[in-house]
Amino acid sequence: MVAVAAWLRWACAGRGPARAAWRSVLGLCLRPGVACRPSRPRSSAAETAATKAQEDSFLQWLLLLIPTAAFGLGTWQVQRRKWKLNLIEELESRVMAEPIPLPADPIELKNLEYRPVKVRGHFDHSKELYMMPRTMVDPVREAREAGRISSSTESGAYVITPFHCSDLGVTILVNRGFVPRKKVNPDTRQKGQVVGEVDLVGIVRLTETRKPFVPENSPQQNYWHYRDLEAMAKTAGTEPIFIDADFKSTVPGGPIGGQTRVTLRNEHMQYIITWYGLSAATLYMWFQKFLRRTPGA
């Protein structure tokens, strides 16, 4: 052991590259006459501060993405709102247009939804279909009860009746309108079952997909919750063409026509306020954190 200690002292006391190498390998104190001991690792305050500054800078710009992204989403919702308002205006103008003859080619109907058409023919009341539950479209009542928690609406059904177009030679589906639940059975409204040829004006409607939480249609029970034109036409033996009869088609004791709802959800203003508000709040927090913080915080 004495020999090893003496050899280590000699190595530590060496000069030049040899001494530097042993300092690196052994990590020992190399002063002659002093016992060799591990040297302490050197830490630079400047390096630590620089590393912390780099981390703060990265975090600063990373967090700035939150208000930037929220602002971008708010601006996107502004454009979506403009698009939705134009679409609503277009649909309303379609409904108010003059009726045209029902096209003989069903493919043409794909571009005519909400467009009034006129037909002539007769109903086949023996094959009625029922879309339910439904409430009656009544703009006057809806305007009067706007904002109320409760409503006086009565539940019922839309009566869908095959209609043979004598001029086209095809049978289509016509939504004759609303009846209350107690009048769904056709025996309770015999006076309203129109007989003979009539002229009819209606709004073209296309098939629709089932929305979430909407029950499946039940052809066996003749209950339809959404417009599946292929299935409805197959059940009634008609073409997959569907129109909503206008209010003028209403007869005493029969379904109340004019049940077309031209309403599109336009909640984009709420989204605009939400996203711009989030952008402003997070930008303020970012400003307070990184631009107004006290030195050394």
PDB file of C-alpha atoms in Angstrom:
ATOM      1  CA  MET A   1       0.000   0.000   0.000  1.00  0.00           C
ATOM      2  CA  VAL A   2       2.886   2.345   0.817  1.00  0.00           C
ATOM      3  CA  ALA A   3       4.359   1.680  -2.613  1.00  0.00           C
ATOM      4  CA  VAL A   4       1.028   2.382  -4.373  1.00  0.00           C
ATOM      5  CA  ALA A   5       0.568   5.633  -2.481  1.00  0.00           C
ATOM      6  CA  ALA A   6       4.090   6.707  -3.364  1.00  0.00           C
ATOM      7  CA  TRP A   7       3.486   5.861  -7.020  1.00  0.00           C
ATOM      8  CA  LEU A   8       0.260   7.895  -7.085  1.00  0.00           C
ATOM      9  CA  ARG A   9       2.036  10.884  -5.541  1.00  0.00           C
ATOM     10  CA  TRP A  10       4.689  10.621  -8.226  1.00  0.00           C
ATOM     11  CA  ALA A  11       2.047  10.508 -10.965  1.00  0.00           C
ATOM     12  CA  CYS A  12       0.192  13.449  -9.477  1.00  0.00           C
ATOM     13  CA  ALA A  13       3.361  15.439  -9.177  1.00  0.00           C
ATOM     14  CA  GLY A  14       4.317  14.818 -12.799  1.00  0.00           C
ATOM     15  CA  ARG A  15       4.364  17.566 -15.387  1.00  0.00           C
ATOM     16  CA  GLY A  16       3.028  18.168 -18.820  1.00  0.00           C
ATOM     17  CA  PRO A  17       0.638  15.861 -20.669  1.00  0.00           C
ATOM     18  CA  ALA A  18       1.195  12.981 -18.301  1.00  0.00           C
ATOM     19  CA  ARG A  19       0.004  15.059 -15.363  1.00  0.00           C
ATOM     20  CA  ALA A  20      -3.051  16.278 -17.280  1.00  0.00           C
ATOM     21  CA  ALA A  21      -3.952  12.737 -18.267  1.00  0.00           C
ATOM     22  CA  TRP A  22      -3.760  11.470 -14.718  1.00  0.00           C
ATOM     23  CA  ARG A  23      -5.799  14.458 -13.526  1.00  0.00           C
ATOM     24  CA  SER A  24      -8.495  13.491 -16.007  1.00  0.00           C
ATOM     25  CA  VAL A  25      -8.464   9.780 -15.210  1.00  0.00           C
ATOM     26  CA  LEU A  26      -8.112   9.921 -11.482  1.00  0.00           C
ATOM     27  CA  GLY A  27      -9.918  13.186 -10.809  1.00  0.00           C
ATOM     28  CA  LEU A  28      -7.506  13.758  -7.953  1.00  0.00           C
ATOM     29  CA  CYS A  29      -5.903  16.745  -6.353  1.00  0.00           C
ATOM     30  CA  LEU A  30      -2.384  16.942  -7.741  1.00  0.00           C
ATOM     31  CA  ARG A  31      -0.591  19.322  -5.403  1.00  0.00           C
ATOM     32  CA  PRO A  32       2.669  17.803  -4.157  1.00  0.00           C
ATOM     33  CA  GLY A  33       2.715  17.031  -0.498  1.00  0.00           C
ATOM     34  CA  VAL A  34      -1.086  16.933  -0.252  1.00  0.00           C
ATOM     35  CA  ALA A  35      -3.041  13.706  -0.082  1.00  0.00           C
ATOM     36  CA  CYS A  36      -4.796  12.941  -3.329  1.00  0.00           C
ATOM     37  CA  ARG A  37      -8.581  13.414  -3.114  1.00  0.00           C
ATOM     38  CA  PRO A  38     -11.410  13.614  -5.637  1.00  0.00           C
ATOM     39  CA  SER A  39     -11.734  16.955  -7.334  1.00  0.00           C
ATOM     40  CA  ARG A  40     -15.098  18.743  -7.279  1.00  0.00           C
ATOM     41  CA  PRO A  41     -17.017  19.062 -10.592  1.00  0.00           C
ATOM     42  CA  ARG A  42     -17.053  22.561 -11.852  1.00  0.00           C
ATOM     43  CA  SER A  43     -20.451  24.219 -12.474  1.00  0.00           C
ATOM     44  CA  SER A  44     -20.753  27.411 -14.439  1.00  0.00           C
ATOM     45  CA  ALA A  45     -23.451  29.871 -13.347  1.00  0.00           C
ATOM     46  CA  ALA A  46     -23.365  31.389 -16.818  1.00  0.00           C
ATOM     47  CA  GLU A  47     -24.040  28.040 -18.478  1.00  0.00           C
ATOM     48  CA  THR A  48     -26.942  27.346 -16.098  1.00  0.00           C
ATOM     49  CA  ALA A  49     -28.439  30.749 -16.778  1.00  0.00           C
ATOM     50  CA  ALA A  50     -28.060  30.280 -20.524  1.00  0.00           C
ATOM     51  CA  THR A  51     -29.775  26.880 -20.395  1.00  0.00           C
ATOM     52  CA  LYS A  52     -32.649  28.299 -18.355  1.00  0.00           C
ATOM     53  CA  ALA A  53     -33.013  31.193 -20.790  1.00  0.00           C
ATOM     54  CA  GLN A  54     -33.216  28.781 -23.719  1.00  0.00           C
ATOM     55  CA  GLU A  55     -35.887  26.717 -21.974  1.00  0.00           C
ATOM     56  CA  ASP A  56     -37.910  29.845 -21.130  1.00  0.00           C
ATOM     57  CA  SER A  57     -37.641  31.075 -24.690  1.00  0.00           C
ATOM     58  CA  PHE A  58     -38.880  27.740 -26.086  1.00  0.00           C
ATOM     59  CA  LEU A  59     -41.789  27.649 -23.617  1.00  0.00           C
ATOM     60  CA  GLN A  60     -42.637  31.253 -24.371  1.00  0.00           C
ATOM     61  CA  TRP A  61     -43.086  30.689 -28.106  1.00  0.00           C
ATOM     62  CA  LEU A  62     -44.746  27.320 -27.600  1.00  0.00           C
ATOM     63  CA  LEU A  63     -47.453  28.808 -25.380  1.00  0.00           C
ATOM     64  CA  LEU A  64     -48.010  31.618 -27.882  1.00  0.00           C
ATOM     65  CA  LEU A  65     -49.457  28.985 -30.224  1.00  0.00           C
ATOM     66  CA  ILE A  66     -52.593  28.763 -28.035  1.00  0.00           C
ATOM     67  CA  PRO A  67     -53.920  32.326 -28.587  1.00  0.00           C
ATOM     68  CA  THR A  68     -52.745  32.216 -32.202  1.00  0.00           C
ATOM     69  CA  ALA A  69     -54.643  29.006 -32.934  1.00  0.00           C
ATOM     70  CA  ALA A  70     -57.760  30.281 -31.122  1.00  0.00           C
ATOM     71  CA  PHE A  71     -57.677  33.475 -33.171  1.00  0.00           C
ATOM     72  CA  GLY A  72     -57.399  31.446 -36.368  1.00  0.00           C
ATOM     73  CA  LEU A  73     -60.396  29.301 -35.406  1.00  0.00           C
ATOM     74  CA  GLY A  74     -62.418  32.415 -34.613  1.00  0.00           C
ATOM     75  CA  THR A  75     -61.609  33.879 -38.017  1.00  0.00           C
ATOM     76  CA  TRP A  76     -62.600  30.580 -39.665  1.00  0.00           C
ATOM     77  CA  GLN A  77     -65.964  30.735 -37.872  1.00  0.00           C
ATOM     78  CA  VAL A  78     -66.510  34.245 -39.247  1.00  0.00           C
ATOM     79  CA  GLN A  79     -66.203  32.834 -42.756  1.00  0.00           C
ATOM     80  CA  ARG A  80     -68.478  29.892 -41.856  1.00  0.00           C
ATOM     81  CA  ARG A  81     -71.139  32.291 -40.571  1.00  0.00           C
ATOM     82  CA  LYS A  82     -71.095  34.239 -43.825  1.00  0.00           C
ATOM     83  CA  TRP A  83     -71.501  30.979 -45.746  1.00  0.00           C
ATOM     84  CA  LYS A  84     -74.409  29.838 -43.524  1.00  0.00           C
ATOM     85  CA  LEU A  85     -76.234  33.173 -43.838  1.00  0.00           C
ATOM     86  CA  ASN A  86     -75.921  33.045 -47.622  1.00  0.00           C
ATOM     87  CA  LEU A  87     -77.222  29.464 -47.633  1.00  0.00           C
ATOM     88  CA  ILE A  88     -80.239  30.375 -45.488  1.00  0.00           C
ATOM     89  CA  GLU A  89     -81.013  33.311 -47.757  1.00  0.00           C
ATOM     90  CA  GLU A  90     -80.763  31.064 -50.819  1.00  0.00           C
ATOM     91  CA  LEU A  91     -83.116  28.438 -49.341  1.00  0.00           C
ATOM     92  CA  GLU A  92     -85.647  31.068 -48.340  1.00  0.00           C
ATOM     93  CA  SER A  93     -85.585  32.508 -51.842  1.00  0.00           C
ATOM     94  CA  ARG A  94     -86.122  29.010 -53.276  1.00  0.00           C
ATOM     95  CA  VAL A  95     -89.196  28.406 -51.152  1.00  0.00           C
ATOM     96  CA  MET A  96     -90.704  31.725 -52.249  1.00  0.00           C
ATOM     97  CA  ALA A  97     -90.061  31.098 -55.955  1.00  0.00           C
ATOM     98  CA  GLU A  98     -92.824  30.383 -58.430  1.00  0.00           C
ATOM     99  CA  PRO A  99     -93.672  26.662 -58.711  1.00  0.00           C
ATOM    100  CA  ILE A 100     -92.468  24.769 -61.754  1.00  0.00           C
ATOM    101  CA  PRO A 101     -93.783  21.496 -63.195  1.00  0.00           C
ATOM    102  CA  LEU A 102     -92.383  18.435 -61.478  1.00  0.00           C
ATOM    103  CA  PRO A 103     -89.490  17.154 -63.650  1.00  0.00           C
ATOM    104  CA  ALA A 104     -90.026  13.764 -65.234  1.00  0.00           C
ATOM    105  CA  ASP A 105     -86.398  12.821 -64.550  1.00  0.00           C
ATOM    106  CA  PRO A 106     -85.770  12.109 -60.830  1.00  0.00           C
ATOM    107  CA  ILE A 107     -82.097  13.017 -61.291  1.00  0.00           C
ATOM    108  CA  GLU A 108     -83.093  16.642 -61.866  1.00  0.00           C
ATOM    109  CA  LEU A 109     -84.678  16.743 -58.406  1.00  0.00           C
ATOM    110  CA  LYS A 110     -81.281  16.479 -56.731  1.00  0.00           C
ATOM    111  CA  ASN A 111     -80.723  20.168 -57.472  1.00  0.00           C
ATOM    112  CA  LEU A 112     -84.268  21.255 -56.639  1.00  0.00           C
ATOM    113  CA  GLU A 113     -84.614  20.679 -52.902  1.00  0.00           C
ATOM    114  CA  TYR A 114     -86.862  23.333 -51.302  1.00  0.00           C
ATOM    115  CA  ARG A 115     -88.084  24.307 -54.765  1.00  0.00           C
ATOM    116  CA  PRO A 116     -91.875  24.522 -55.244  1.00  0.00           C
ATOM    117  CA  VAL A 117     -93.290  22.215 -57.929  1.00  0.00           C
ATOM    118  CA  LYS A 118     -96.818  21.644 -59.192  1.00  0.00           C
ATOM    119  CA  VAL A 119     -98.472  18.338 -60.011  1.00  0.00           C
ATOM    120  CA  ARG A 120    -101.919  17.045 -60.938  1.00  0.00           C
ATOM    121  CA  GLY A 121    -103.338  13.668 -59.969  1.00  0.00           C
ATOM    122  CA  HIS A 122    -105.116  11.766 -57.209  1.00  0.00           C
ATOM    123  CA  PHE A 123    -104.273  10.308 -53.785  1.00  0.00           C
ATOM    124  CA  ASP A 124    -104.206   6.649 -52.764  1.00  0.00           C
ATOM    125  CA  HIS A 125    -105.262   6.901 -49.113  1.00  0.00           C
ATOM    126  CA  SER A 126    -105.063   3.146 -48.593  1.00  0.00           C
ATOM    127  CA  LYS A 127    -101.239   3.283 -48.351  1.00  0.00           C
ATOM    128  CA  GLU A 128    -100.642   6.154 -45.935  1.00  0.00           C
ATOM    129  CA  LEU A 129     -97.329   6.377 -44.082  1.00  0.00           C
ATOM    130  CA  TYR A 130     -96.806   8.237 -40.818  1.00  0.00           C
ATOM    131  CA  MET A 131     -93.747  10.256 -39.794  1.00  0.00           C
ATOM    132  CA  MET A 132     -93.860  10.652 -36.029  1.00  0.00           C
ATOM    133  CA  PRO A 133     -93.575  12.108 -33.537  1.00  0.00           C
ATOM    134  CA  ARG A 134     -93.923  15.549 -35.113  1.00  0.00           C
ATOM    135  CA  THR A 135     -95.166  18.964 -34.070  1.00  0.00           C
ATOM    136  CA  MET A 136     -97.067  21.344 -36.312  1.00  0.00           C
ATOM    137  CA  VAL A 137     -95.147  24.090 -38.075  1.00  0.00           C
ATOM    138  CA  ASP A 138     -96.852  27.311 -36.994  1.00  0.00           C
ATOM    139  CA  PRO A 139     -94.676  30.424 -37.481  1.00  0.00           C
ATOM    140  CA  VAL A 140     -97.138  32.668 -35.622  1.00  0.00           C
ATOM    141  CA  ARG A 141     -97.176  30.445 -32.540  1.00  0.00           C
ATOM    142  CA  GLU A 142     -93.414  29.887 -32.663  1.00  0.00           C
ATOM    143  CA  ALA A 143     -92.802  33.647 -32.762  1.00  0.00           C
ATOM    144  CA  ARG A 144     -95.229  34.171 -29.864  1.00  0.00           C
ATOM    145  CA  GLU A 145     -93.610  31.482 -27.706  1.00  0.00           C
ATOM    146  CA  ALA A 146     -90.001  32.280 -28.588  1.00  0.00           C
ATOM    147  CA  GLY A 147     -87.828  32.224 -25.474  1.00  0.00           C
ATOM    148  CA  ARG A 148     -90.342  30.354 -23.333  1.00  0.00           C
ATOM    149  CA  ILE A 149     -89.195  27.330 -21.373  1.00  0.00           C
ATOM    150  CA  SER A 150     -92.478  25.513 -21.889  1.00  0.00           C
ATOM    151  CA  SER A 151     -94.446  25.215 -25.097  1.00  0.00           C
ATOM    152  CA  SER A 152     -98.048  24.468 -25.984  1.00  0.00           C
ATOM    153  CA  THR A 153     -97.185  22.349 -29.014  1.00  0.00           C
ATOM    154  CA  GLU A 154     -99.193  19.198 -29.588  1.00  0.00           C
ATOM    155  CA  SER A 155     -97.541  15.988 -30.670  1.00  0.00           C
ATOM    156  CA  GLY A 156     -98.789  14.208 -33.741  1.00  0.00           C
ATOM    157  CA  ALA A 157     -97.676  12.898 -37.123  1.00  0.00           C
ATOM    158  CA  TYR A 158     -97.138  13.851 -40.737  1.00  0.00           C
ATOM    159  CA  VAL A 159     -99.405  11.934 -43.112  1.00  0.00           C
ATOM    160  CA  ILE A 160     -97.469  10.726 -46.170  1.00  0.00           C
ATOM    161  CA  THR A 161     -99.784   9.627 -48.983  1.00  0.00           C
ATOM    162  CA  PRO A 162     -99.004   8.132 -52.423  1.00  0.00           C
ATOM    163  CA  PHE A 163    -100.060  10.524 -55.193  1.00  0.00           C
ATOM    164  CA  HIS A 164    -100.418   9.359 -58.792  1.00  0.00           C
ATOM    165  CA  CYS A 165     -99.379  12.125 -61.208  1.00  0.00           C
ATOM    166  CA  SER A 166    -101.715  11.788 -64.178  1.00  0.00           C
ATOM    167  CA  ASP A 167     -99.611  14.018 -66.427  1.00  0.00           C
ATOM    168  CA  LEU A 168     -96.329  12.175 -65.719  1.00  0.00           C
ATOM    169  CA  GLY A 169     -97.677   8.671 -65.220  1.00  0.00           C
ATOM    170  CA  VAL A 170     -95.701   8.145 -61.996  1.00  0.00           C
ATOM    171  CA  THR A 171     -96.690   7.842 -58.349  1.00  0.00           C
ATOM    172  CA  ILE A 172     -94.843   9.961 -55.781  1.00  0.00           C
ATOM    173  CA  LEU A 173     -95.009  10.520 -52.025  1.00  0.00           C
ATOM    174  CA  VAL A 174     -96.756  13.641 -50.713  1.00  0.00           C
ATOM    175  CA  ASN A 175     -96.540  14.916 -47.165  1.00  0.00           C
ATOM    176  CA  ARG A 176    -100.120  16.115 -46.783  1.00  0.00           C
ATOM    177  CA  GLY A 177     -99.302  17.714 -43.437  1.00  0.00           C
ATOM    178  CA  PHE A 178     -99.807  17.478 -39.705  1.00  0.00           C
ATOM    179  CA  VAL A 179    -102.504  15.678 -37.732  1.00  0.00           C
ATOM    180  CA  PRO A 180    -102.667  15.397 -33.927  1.00  0.00           C
ATOM    181  CA  ARG A 181    -102.049  11.996 -32.410  1.00  0.00           C
ATOM    182  CA  LYS A 182    -105.764  11.350 -31.906  1.00  0.00           C
ATOM    183  CA  LYS A 183    -106.316  11.883 -35.642  1.00  0.00           C
ATOM    184  CA  VAL A 184    -103.587   9.585 -36.981  1.00  0.00           C
ATOM    185  CA  ASN A 185    -106.120   6.851 -37.695  1.00  0.00           C
ATOM    186  CA  PRO A 186    -107.676   7.745 -41.087  1.00  0.00           C
ATOM    187  CA  ASP A 187    -111.103   6.576 -39.849  1.00  0.00           C
ATOM    188  CA  THR A 188    -111.183   9.644 -37.587  1.00  0.00           C
ATOM    189  CA  ARG A 189    -110.777  12.080 -40.498  1.00  0.00           C
ATOM    190  CA  GLN A 190    -112.783  10.652 -43.366  1.00  0.00           C
ATOM    191  CA  LYS A 191    -113.989  14.110 -44.424  1.00  0.00           C
ATOM    192  CA  GLY A 192    -110.399  15.142 -45.088  1.00  0.00           C
ATOM    193  CA  GLN A 193    -109.590  12.254 -47.428  1.00  0.00           C
ATOM    194  CA  VAL A 194    -109.586  14.040 -50.786  1.00  0.00           C
ATOM    195  CA  VAL A 195    -111.152  12.085 -53.660  1.00  0.00           C
ATOM    196  CA  GLY A 196    -110.655  12.694 -57.375  1.00  0.00           C
ATOM    197  CA  GLU A 197    -108.039  14.649 -59.311  1.00  0.00           C
ATOM    198  CA  VAL A 198    -106.571  17.751 -57.722  1.00  0.00           C
ATOM    199  CA  ASP A 199    -103.897  20.292 -58.535  1.00  0.00           C
ATOM    200  CA  LEU A 200    -101.196  20.363 -55.926  1.00  0.00           C
ATOM    201  CA  VAL A 201     -98.197  22.548 -55.144  1.00  0.00           C
ATOM    202  CA  GLY A 202     -95.446  21.178 -52.942  1.00  0.00           C
ATOM    203  CA  ILE A 203     -91.840  21.651 -51.866  1.00  0.00           C
ATOM    204  CA  VAL A 204     -89.281  19.106 -53.098  1.00  0.00           C
ATOM    205  CA  ARG A 205     -87.552  17.233 -50.283  1.00  0.00           C
ATOM    206  CA  LEU A 206     -84.682  14.781 -50.605  1.00  0.00           C
ATOM    207  CA  THR A 207     -83.828  11.731 -48.557  1.00  0.00           C
ATOM    208  CA  GLU A 208     -82.059  12.228 -45.248  1.00  0.00           C
ATOM    209  CA  THR A 209     -79.718  10.191 -43.089  1.00  0.00           C
ATOM    210  CA  ARG A 210     -80.594   9.220 -39.554  1.00  0.00           C
ATOM    211  CA  LYS A 211     -79.255  11.701 -37.018  1.00  0.00           C
ATOM    212  CA  PRO A 212     -77.730  10.633 -33.705  1.00  0.00           C
ATOM    213  CA  PHE A 213     -80.299   9.591 -31.093  1.00  0.00           C
ATOM    214  CA  VAL A 214     -83.059   9.376 -33.718  1.00  0.00           C
ATOM    215  CA  PRO A 215     -84.727   5.928 -33.587  1.00  0.00           C
ATOM    216  CA  GLU A 216     -84.604   3.594 -36.532  1.00  0.00           C
ATOM    217  CA  ASN A 217     -87.600   3.579 -38.865  1.00  0.00           C
ATOM    218  CA  SER A 218     -90.134   0.827 -38.259  1.00  0.00           C
ATOM    219  CA  PRO A 219     -91.782  -0.116 -41.588  1.00  0.00           C
ATOM    220  CA  GLN A 220     -93.568  -3.041 -39.917  1.00  0.00           C
ATOM    221  CA  GLN A 221     -95.452  -0.654 -37.623  1.00  0.00           C
ATOM    222  CA  ASN A 222     -95.605   2.050 -40.299  1.00  0.00           C
ATOM    223  CA  TYR A 223     -93.725   4.508 -38.068  1.00  0.00           C
ATOM    224  CA  TRP A 224     -91.107   6.639 -39.795  1.00  0.00           C
ATOM    225  CA  HIS A 225     -88.772   8.876 -37.856  1.00  0.00           C
ATOM    226  CA  TYR A 226     -86.780  10.293 -40.777  1.00  0.00           C
ATOM    227  CA  ARG A 227     -87.099  10.419 -44.576  1.00  0.00           C
ATOM    228  CA  ASP A 228     -85.619   7.277 -46.045  1.00  0.00           C
ATOM    229  CA  LEU A 229     -87.057   7.687 -49.522  1.00  0.00           C
ATOM    230  CA  GLU A 230     -85.927   4.338 -50.887  1.00  0.00           C
ATOM    231  CA  ALA A 231     -87.496   2.389 -48.014  1.00  0.00           C
ATOM    232  CA  MET A 232     -90.639   4.512 -47.953  1.00  0.00           C
ATOM    233  CA  ALA A 233     -91.131   4.226 -51.711  1.00  0.00           C
ATOM    234  CA  LYS A 234     -90.638   0.460 -51.549  1.00  0.00           C
ATOM    235  CA  THR A 235     -93.244   0.159 -48.791  1.00  0.00           C
ATOM    236  CA  ALA A 236     -95.821   2.348 -50.557  1.00  0.00           C
ATOM    237  CA  GLY A 237     -95.045   1.158 -54.098  1.00  0.00           C
ATOM    238  CA  THR A 238     -94.045   4.582 -55.428  1.00  0.00           C
ATOM    239  CA  GLU A 239     -91.075   6.370 -56.950  1.00  0.00           C
ATOM    240  CA  PRO A 240     -88.546   7.771 -54.430  1.00  0.00           C
ATOM    241  CA  ILE A 241     -89.858  11.301 -54.987  1.00  0.00           C
ATOM    242  CA  PHE A 242     -91.133  13.308 -52.034  1.00  0.00           C
ATOM    243  CA  ILE A 243     -92.815  16.722 -51.737  1.00  0.00           C
ATOM    244  CA  ASP A 244     -94.322  18.682 -48.848  1.00  0.00           C
ATOM    245  CA  ALA A 245     -97.778  19.907 -49.831  1.00  0.00           C
ATOM    246  CA  ASP A 246     -98.220  23.658 -49.224  1.00  0.00           C
ATOM    247  CA  PHE A 247    -100.719  25.159 -46.811  1.00  0.00           C
ATOM    248  CA  LYS A 248    -103.272  25.770 -49.590  1.00  0.00           C
ATOM    249  CA  SER A 249    -103.708  22.003 -49.899  1.00  0.00           C
ATOM    250  CA  THR A 250    -105.356  21.904 -46.467  1.00  0.00           C
ATOM    251  CA  VAL A 251    -109.001  20.803 -46.440  1.00  0.00           C
ATOM    252  CA  PRO A 252    -111.453  20.788 -43.493  1.00  0.00           C
ATOM    253  CA  GLY A 253    -110.895  17.690 -41.402  1.00  0.00           C
ATOM    254  CA  GLY A 254    -107.683  16.765 -43.209  1.00  0.00           C
ATOM    255  CA  PRO A 255    -103.976  17.169 -42.479  1.00  0.00           C
ATOM    256  CA  ILE A 256    -102.682  20.724 -42.182  1.00  0.00           C
ATOM    257  CA  GLY A 257    -100.272  21.416 -45.049  1.00  0.00           C
ATOM    258  CA  GLY A 258     -97.319  23.749 -45.222  1.00  0.00           C
ATOM    259  CA  GLN A 259     -95.106  21.714 -42.891  1.00  0.00           C
ATOM    260  CA  THR A 260     -91.780  22.520 -44.520  1.00  0.00           C
ATOM    261  CA  ARG A 261     -89.179  23.713 -42.042  1.00  0.00           C
ATOM    262  CA  VAL A 262     -86.540  25.861 -43.684  1.00  0.00           C
ATOM    263  CA  THR A 263     -84.350  26.172 -40.632  1.00  0.00           C
ATOM    264  CA  LEU A 264     -80.611  25.701 -40.476  1.00  0.00           C
ATOM    265  CA  ARG A 265     -78.736  25.897 -37.214  1.00  0.00           C
ATOM    266  CA  ASN A 266     -76.635  29.031 -37.200  1.00  0.00           C
ATOM    267  CA  GLU A 267     -74.583  28.971 -34.006  1.00  0.00           C
ATOM    268  CA  HIS A 268     -71.432  30.386 -35.545  1.00  0.00           C
ATOM    269  CA  MET A 269     -71.697  33.684 -33.630  1.00  0.00           C
ATOM    270  CA  GLN A 270     -71.389  31.739 -30.372  1.00  0.00           C
ATOM    271  CA  TYR A 271     -68.317  29.975 -31.726  1.00  0.00           C
ATOM    272  CA  ILE A 272     -66.835  33.287 -32.853  1.00  0.00           C
ATOM    273  CA  ILE A 273     -67.249  34.793 -29.378  1.00  0.00           C
ATOM    274  CA  THR A 274     -65.852  31.652 -27.746  1.00  0.00           C
ATOM    275  CA  TRP A 275     -62.709  31.394 -29.882  1.00  0.00           C
ATOM    276  CA  TYR A 276     -61.916  35.119 -29.923  1.00  0.00           C
ATOM    277  CA  GLY A 277     -62.541  35.276 -26.174  1.00  0.00           C
ATOM    278  CA  LEU A 278     -60.194  32.354 -25.574  1.00  0.00           C
ATOM    279  CA  SER A 279     -57.580  33.975 -27.786  1.00  0.00           C
ATOM    280  CA  ALA A 280     -57.790  37.286 -25.903  1.00  0.00           C
ATOM    281  CA  ALA A 281     -57.664  35.611 -22.462  1.00  0.00           C
ATOM    282  CA  THR A 282     -54.690  33.377 -23.231  1.00  0.00           C
ATOM    283  CA  LEU A 283     -52.826  36.210 -24.963  1.00  0.00           C
ATOM    284  CA  TYR A 284     -53.287  38.374 -21.867  1.00  0.00           C
ATOM    285  CA  MET A 285     -51.961  35.582 -19.643  1.00  0.00           C
ATOM    286  CA  TRP A 286     -49.000  35.089 -21.982  1.00  0.00           C
ATOM    287  CA  PHE A 287     -48.247  38.824 -21.916  1.00  0.00           C
ATOM    288  CA  GLN A 288     -48.380  38.930 -18.109  1.00  0.00           C
ATOM    289  CA  LYS A 289     -46.179  35.858 -17.799  1.00  0.00           C
ATOM    290  CA  PHE A 290     -43.433  36.615 -20.283  1.00  0.00           C
ATOM    291  CA  LEU A 291     -43.412  40.343 -21.007  1.00  0.00           C
ATOM    292  CA  ARG A 292     -44.354  41.940 -17.681  1.00  0.00           C
ATOM    293  CA  ARG A 293     -42.771  39.542 -15.227  1.00  0.00           C
ATOM    294  CA  THR A 294     -40.352  40.945 -12.678  1.00  0.00           C
ATOM    295  CA  PRO A 295     -36.627  40.291 -13.165  1.00  0.00           C
ATOM    296  CA  GLY A 296     -35.523  37.049 -11.603  1.00  0.00           C
ATOM    297  CA  ALA A 297     -39.075  35.694 -11.400  1.00  0.00           C
TER     298      ALA A 297
END
